[in-house]
PDB file of C-alpha atoms in Angstrom:
ATOM      1  CA  ILE A 224      -0.058  -0.033  -0.013  1.00  0.00           C
ATOM      2  CA  TYR A 225       1.400   3.420  -0.883  1.00  0.00           C
ATOM      3  CA  SER A 226       0.511   6.302   1.095  1.00  0.00           C
ATOM      4  CA  ARG A 227       0.812   9.963  -0.032  1.00  0.00           C
ATOM      5  CA  ASP A 228       2.555  11.606   2.820  1.00  0.00           C
ATOM      6  CA  TYR A 229       0.628  14.385   4.402  1.00  0.00           C
ATOM      7  CA  ASN A 230       1.931  15.318   7.899  1.00  0.00           C
ATOM      8  CA  PHE A 231      -0.529  17.317   9.777  1.00  0.00           C
ATOM      9  CA  SER A 232       0.092  18.740  13.164  1.00  0.00           C
ATOM     10  CA  GLU A 233      -2.726  19.770  15.414  1.00  0.00           C
ATOM     11  CA  SER A 234      -2.089  23.487  14.794  1.00  0.00           C
ATOM     12  CA  ASP A 235      -2.147  22.813  10.934  1.00  0.00           C
ATOM     13  CA  LEU A 236      -5.737  21.400  11.336  1.00  0.00           C
ATOM     14  CA  GLU A 237      -7.003  24.138  13.668  1.00  0.00           C
ATOM     15  CA  ASP A 238      -8.284  26.763  11.321  1.00  0.00           C
ATOM     16  CA  ILE A 239      -8.899  24.795   8.119  1.00  0.00           C
ATOM     17  CA  LEU A 240     -11.539  22.702   6.655  1.00  0.00           C
ATOM     18  CA  ILE A 241     -10.005  19.428   5.216  1.00  0.00           C
ATOM     19  CA  VAL A 242     -11.275  16.184   3.913  1.00  0.00           C
ATOM     20  CA  ASN A 243      -8.760  13.296   3.487  1.00  0.00           C
ATOM     21  CA  TYR A 244     -10.276   9.757   3.206  1.00  0.00           C
ATOM     22  CA  ASN A 245      -6.856   7.959   3.705  1.00  0.00           C
ATOM     23  CA  LYS A 246      -6.128   9.805   7.021  1.00  0.00           C
ATOM     24  CA  GLY A 247      -9.740   9.689   8.113  1.00  0.00           C
ATOM     25  CA  LEU A 248      -9.935  13.431   8.305  1.00  0.00           C
ATOM     26  CA  SER A 249     -13.407  15.164   7.977  1.00  0.00           C
ATOM     27  CA  SER A 250     -14.571  18.677   8.834  1.00  0.00           C
ATOM     28  CA  LYS A 251     -17.383  20.305  10.623  1.00  0.00           C
ATOM     29  CA  LEU A 252     -19.211  23.278   9.162  1.00  0.00           C
ATOM     30  CA  VAL A 253     -21.018  25.651  11.678  1.00  0.00           C
ATOM     31  CA  PHE A 254     -22.860  28.665  10.142  1.00  0.00           C
ATOM     32  CA  ASP A 255     -23.069  31.446  12.650  1.00  0.00           C
ATOM     33  CA  GLY A 256     -26.721  32.582  13.050  1.00  0.00           C
ATOM     34  CA  LEU A 257     -28.199  29.742  10.997  1.00  0.00           C
ATOM     35  CA  GLU A 258     -30.055  28.163  13.855  1.00  0.00           C
ATOM     36  CA  SER A 259     -31.486  31.388  15.253  1.00  0.00           C
ATOM     37  CA  PHE A 260     -32.478  32.531  11.797  1.00  0.00           C
ATOM     38  CA  LEU A 261     -34.396  29.324  11.280  1.00  0.00           C
ATOM     39  CA  ASN A 262     -36.019  29.585  14.720  1.00  0.00           C
ATOM     40  CA  GLU A 263     -37.012  33.236  14.073  1.00  0.00           C
ATOM     41  CA  ASN A 264     -38.404  32.444  10.699  1.00  0.00           C
ATOM     42  CA  ASN A 265     -40.166  29.102  11.148  1.00  0.00           C
ATOM     43  CA  ASP A 266     -43.168  30.191   9.012  1.00  0.00           C
ATOM     44  CA  ILE A 267     -41.065  30.539   5.710  1.00  0.00           C
ATOM     45  CA  THR A 268     -40.919  28.135   2.867  1.00  0.00           C
ATOM     46  CA  ILE A 269     -37.326  27.311   1.862  1.00  0.00           C
ATOM     47  CA  LEU A 270     -36.851  26.876  -1.920  1.00  0.00           C
ATOM     48  CA  ASP A 271     -35.109  23.849  -3.459  1.00  0.00           C
ATOM     49  CA  THR A 272     -32.599  26.250  -5.041  1.00  0.00           C
ATOM     50  CA  SER A 273     -30.998  27.036  -1.553  1.00  0.00           C
ATOM     51  CA  ARG A 274     -27.400  25.665  -1.319  1.00  0.00           C
ATOM     52  CA  ILE A 275     -24.197  25.329   0.424  1.00  0.00           C
ATOM     53  CA  GLU A 276     -21.103  26.461  -1.528  1.00  0.00           C
ATOM     54  CA  LEU A 277     -17.415  25.542  -0.662  1.00  0.00           C
ATOM     55  CA  TYR A 278     -14.464  26.753  -2.556  1.00  0.00           C
ATOM     56  CA  ILE A 279     -11.272  24.921  -3.401  1.00  0.00           C
ATOM     57  CA  PRO A 280      -8.181  26.940  -3.467  1.00  0.00           C
ATOM     58  CA  ASP A 281      -5.425  26.372  -5.917  1.00  0.00           C
ATOM     59  CA  LEU A 282      -2.954  24.912  -3.515  1.00  0.00           C
ATOM     60  CA  GLU A 283      -0.191  22.338  -3.956  1.00  0.00           C
ATOM     61  CA  SER A 284      -1.510  20.465  -0.990  1.00  0.00           C
ATOM     62  CA  ASN A 285      -4.857  19.877  -2.708  1.00  0.00           C
ATOM     63  CA  TYR A 286      -4.794  16.588  -4.510  1.00  0.00           C
ATOM     64  CA  ILE A 287      -7.601  14.737  -6.121  1.00  0.00           C
ATOM     65  CA  ASP A 288      -6.935  11.146  -6.917  1.00  0.00           C
ATOM     66  CA  SER A 289      -7.364  10.226 -10.713  1.00  0.00           C
ATOM     67  CA  GLU A 290     -10.424   8.177  -9.766  1.00  0.00           C
ATOM     68  CA  GLY A 291     -12.070  11.306  -8.364  1.00  0.00           C
ATOM     69  CA  PHE A 292     -13.332  11.901  -4.883  1.00  0.00           C
ATOM     70  CA  SER A 293     -16.851  11.721  -3.407  1.00  0.00           C
ATOM     71  CA  ILE A 294     -17.738  14.061  -0.619  1.00  0.00           C
ATOM     72  CA  ARG A 295     -20.677  13.483   1.602  1.00  0.00           C
ATOM     73  CA  LEU A 296     -22.544  16.349   3.396  1.00  0.00           C
ATOM     74  CA  ASN A 297     -24.006  15.245   6.755  1.00  0.00           C
ATOM     75  CA  TYR A 298     -26.321  16.844   9.151  1.00  0.00           C
ATOM     76  CA  LEU A 299     -25.126  16.495  12.854  1.00  0.00           C
ATOM     77  CA  LYS A 300     -27.866  16.124  15.384  1.00  0.00           C
ATOM     78  CA  ASN A 301     -27.337  15.061  18.956  1.00  0.00           C
ATOM     79  CA  ASP A 302     -24.084  13.269  18.182  1.00  0.00           C
ATOM     80  CA  ASN A 303     -25.623  11.484  15.213  1.00  0.00           C
ATOM     81  CA  SER A 304     -24.645  12.024  11.585  1.00  0.00           C
ATOM     82  CA  ILE A 305     -27.423  11.909   9.036  1.00  0.00           C
ATOM     83  CA  SER A 306     -26.380  11.788   5.445  1.00  0.00           C
ATOM     84  CA  LEU A 307     -27.931  14.445   3.255  1.00  0.00           C
ATOM     85  CA  THR A 308     -26.296  14.357  -0.145  1.00  0.00           C
ATOM     86  CA  VAL A 309     -23.172  13.306  -1.968  1.00  0.00           C
ATOM     87  CA  LYS A 310     -21.143  15.224  -4.522  1.00  0.00           C
ATOM     88  CA  ASP A 311     -18.291  13.964  -6.806  1.00  0.00           C
ATOM     89  CA  VAL A 312     -15.173  16.196  -7.030  1.00  0.00           C
ATOM     90  CA  ASP A 313     -12.508  15.973  -9.617  1.00  0.00           C
ATOM     91  CA  GLU A 314      -9.161  17.619 -10.001  1.00  0.00           C
ATOM     92  CA  TYR A 315     -10.536  20.587 -12.144  1.00  0.00           C
ATOM     93  CA  ASP A 316     -13.278  21.661  -9.750  1.00  0.00           C
ATOM     94  CA  ASN A 317     -12.711  25.038  -7.942  1.00  0.00           C
ATOM     95  CA  SER A 318     -15.903  24.834  -5.988  1.00  0.00           C
ATOM     96  CA  ILE A 319     -18.454  22.322  -4.528  1.00  0.00           C
ATOM     97  CA  ILE A 320     -22.134  23.189  -4.471  1.00  0.00           C
ATOM     98  CA  PHE A 321     -24.475  21.129  -2.404  1.00  0.00           C
ATOM     99  CA  SER A 322     -27.890  21.867  -3.757  1.00  0.00           C
ATOM    100  CA  LYS A 323     -30.700  20.308  -1.797  1.00  0.00           C
ATOM    101  CA  GLY A 324     -33.320  22.730  -0.484  1.00  0.00           C
ATOM    102  CA  ASN A 325     -35.119  20.041   1.639  1.00  0.00           C
ATOM    103  CA  MET A 326     -32.063  19.784   3.929  1.00  0.00           C
ATOM    104  CA  LEU A 327     -32.737  23.392   5.051  1.00  0.00           C
ATOM    105  CA  ASP A 328     -36.397  22.435   5.783  1.00  0.00           C
ATOM    106  CA  LEU A 329     -35.083  19.537   7.918  1.00  0.00           C
ATOM    107  CA  LEU A 330     -32.901  21.959   9.852  1.00  0.00           C
ATOM    108  CA  ARG A 331     -35.721  24.340  10.367  1.00  0.00           C
ATOM    109  CA  GLN A 332     -37.959  21.623  11.778  1.00  0.00           C
ATOM    110  CA  SER A 333     -35.102  20.382  13.903  1.00  0.00           C
ATOM    111  CA  SER A 334     -34.156  23.808  15.391  1.00  0.00           C
ATOM    112  CA  SER A 335     -37.847  24.776  15.982  1.00  0.00           C
ATOM    113  CA  SER A 336     -38.397  21.530  18.016  1.00  0.00           C
ATOM    114  CA  ASN A 337     -35.119  21.988  19.795  1.00  0.00           C
ATOM    115  CA  SER A 338     -34.048  18.483  18.687  1.00  0.00           C
ATOM    116  CA  GLY A 339     -30.351  19.063  18.679  1.00  0.00           C
ATOM    117  CA  PHE A 340     -29.094  20.612  15.394  1.00  0.00           C
ATOM    118  CA  ASN A 341     -25.684  21.886  15.673  1.00  0.00           C
ATOM    119  CA  ALA A 342     -23.697  21.661  12.386  1.00  0.00           C
ATOM    120  CA  PHE A 343     -22.980  19.960   9.128  1.00  0.00           C
ATOM    121  CA  SER A 344     -19.976  17.766   8.469  1.00  0.00           C
ATOM    122  CA  ILE A 345     -18.167  16.912   5.230  1.00  0.00           C
ATOM    123  CA  GLU A 346     -16.363  13.646   4.842  1.00  0.00           C
ATOM    124  CA  GLY A 347     -14.788  11.573   1.979  1.00  0.00           C
ATOM    125  CA  LEU A 348     -16.122   8.546   0.549  1.00  0.00           C
ATOM    126  CA  SER A 349     -13.895   6.212  -1.645  1.00  0.00           C
ATOM    127  CA  SER A 350     -11.908   3.100  -1.742  1.00  0.00           C
ATOM    128  CA  GLU A 351      -9.162   2.514   0.750  1.00  0.00           C
ATOM    129  CA  TYR A 352      -6.588   3.304  -1.968  1.00  0.00           C
ATOM    130  CA  ASN A 353      -7.713   6.767  -2.612  1.00  0.00           C
ATOM    131  CA  PHE A 354      -5.248   9.399  -1.354  1.00  0.00           C
ATOM    132  CA  SER A 355      -7.217  12.495  -2.161  1.00  0.00           C
ATOM    133  CA  ASN A 356      -6.516  15.531   0.096  1.00  0.00           C
ATOM    134  CA  LEU A 357      -9.053  18.271  -0.207  1.00  0.00           C
ATOM    135  CA  ILE A 358      -8.700  21.644   1.625  1.00  0.00           C
ATOM    136  CA  ILE A 359     -11.642  24.039   1.536  1.00  0.00           C
ATOM    137  CA  ASP A 360     -10.850  27.716   1.290  1.00  0.00           C
ATOM    138  CA  THR A 361     -11.537  29.680   4.408  1.00  0.00           C
ATOM    139  CA  SER A 362      -9.749  32.934   3.311  1.00  0.00           C
ATOM    140  CA  GLU A 363     -11.522  36.184   3.353  1.00  0.00           C
ATOM    141  CA  GLY A 364     -14.000  36.344   0.403  1.00  0.00           C
ATOM    142  CA  TYR A 365     -14.077  32.545   0.042  1.00  0.00           C
ATOM    143  CA  LEU A 366     -15.580  31.315   3.204  1.00  0.00           C
ATOM    144  CA  PRO A 367     -18.085  28.504   2.988  1.00  0.00           C
ATOM    145  CA  GLN A 368     -21.477  30.010   2.364  1.00  0.00           C
ATOM    146  CA  ILE A 369     -25.054  28.908   2.864  1.00  0.00           C
ATOM    147  CA  LYS A 370     -27.564  30.662   0.592  1.00  0.00           C
ATOM    148  CA  ILE A 371     -31.153  30.249   1.786  1.00  0.00           C
ATOM    149  CA  LEU A 372     -33.734  31.218  -0.760  1.00  0.00           C
ATOM    150  CA  TYR A 373     -37.291  31.489   0.700  1.00  0.00           C
ATOM    151  CA  TYR A 374     -40.702  33.161   0.609  1.00  0.00           C
ATOM    152  CA  GLU A 375     -43.054  34.036   3.429  1.00  0.00           C
TER     153      GLU A 375
END
């Protein structure tokens, strides 16, 4: 078995979002104010065009295996992970867009019933021989975004 050598220290991982299947690294996404927005607006209808956008910087440490890389978006609720959707990423992608409006309705229902919503997570899915390393851009202007389209 060949392993692409990525040596990460705890301080390296502190302020970045990273997904690395081989090393078992996943990331947690917390959108400030999302839960309170959903609680305060529990009578809105969220449209299916709502989405979560993540940007991939052009870094040498980003590497997507030739077979590609599948990223799963999960919903974290009371220490449980609920799979929402999967997106395939290849070496030419500069962003990942998770479009699934009903996931936001799920969040709104969860937050209004105080059933424990706290974050999303992103993790890699692949074969045991995939050495992809994906870093999500968190620099100013490229922070992960959640775009909620709704009507009252």
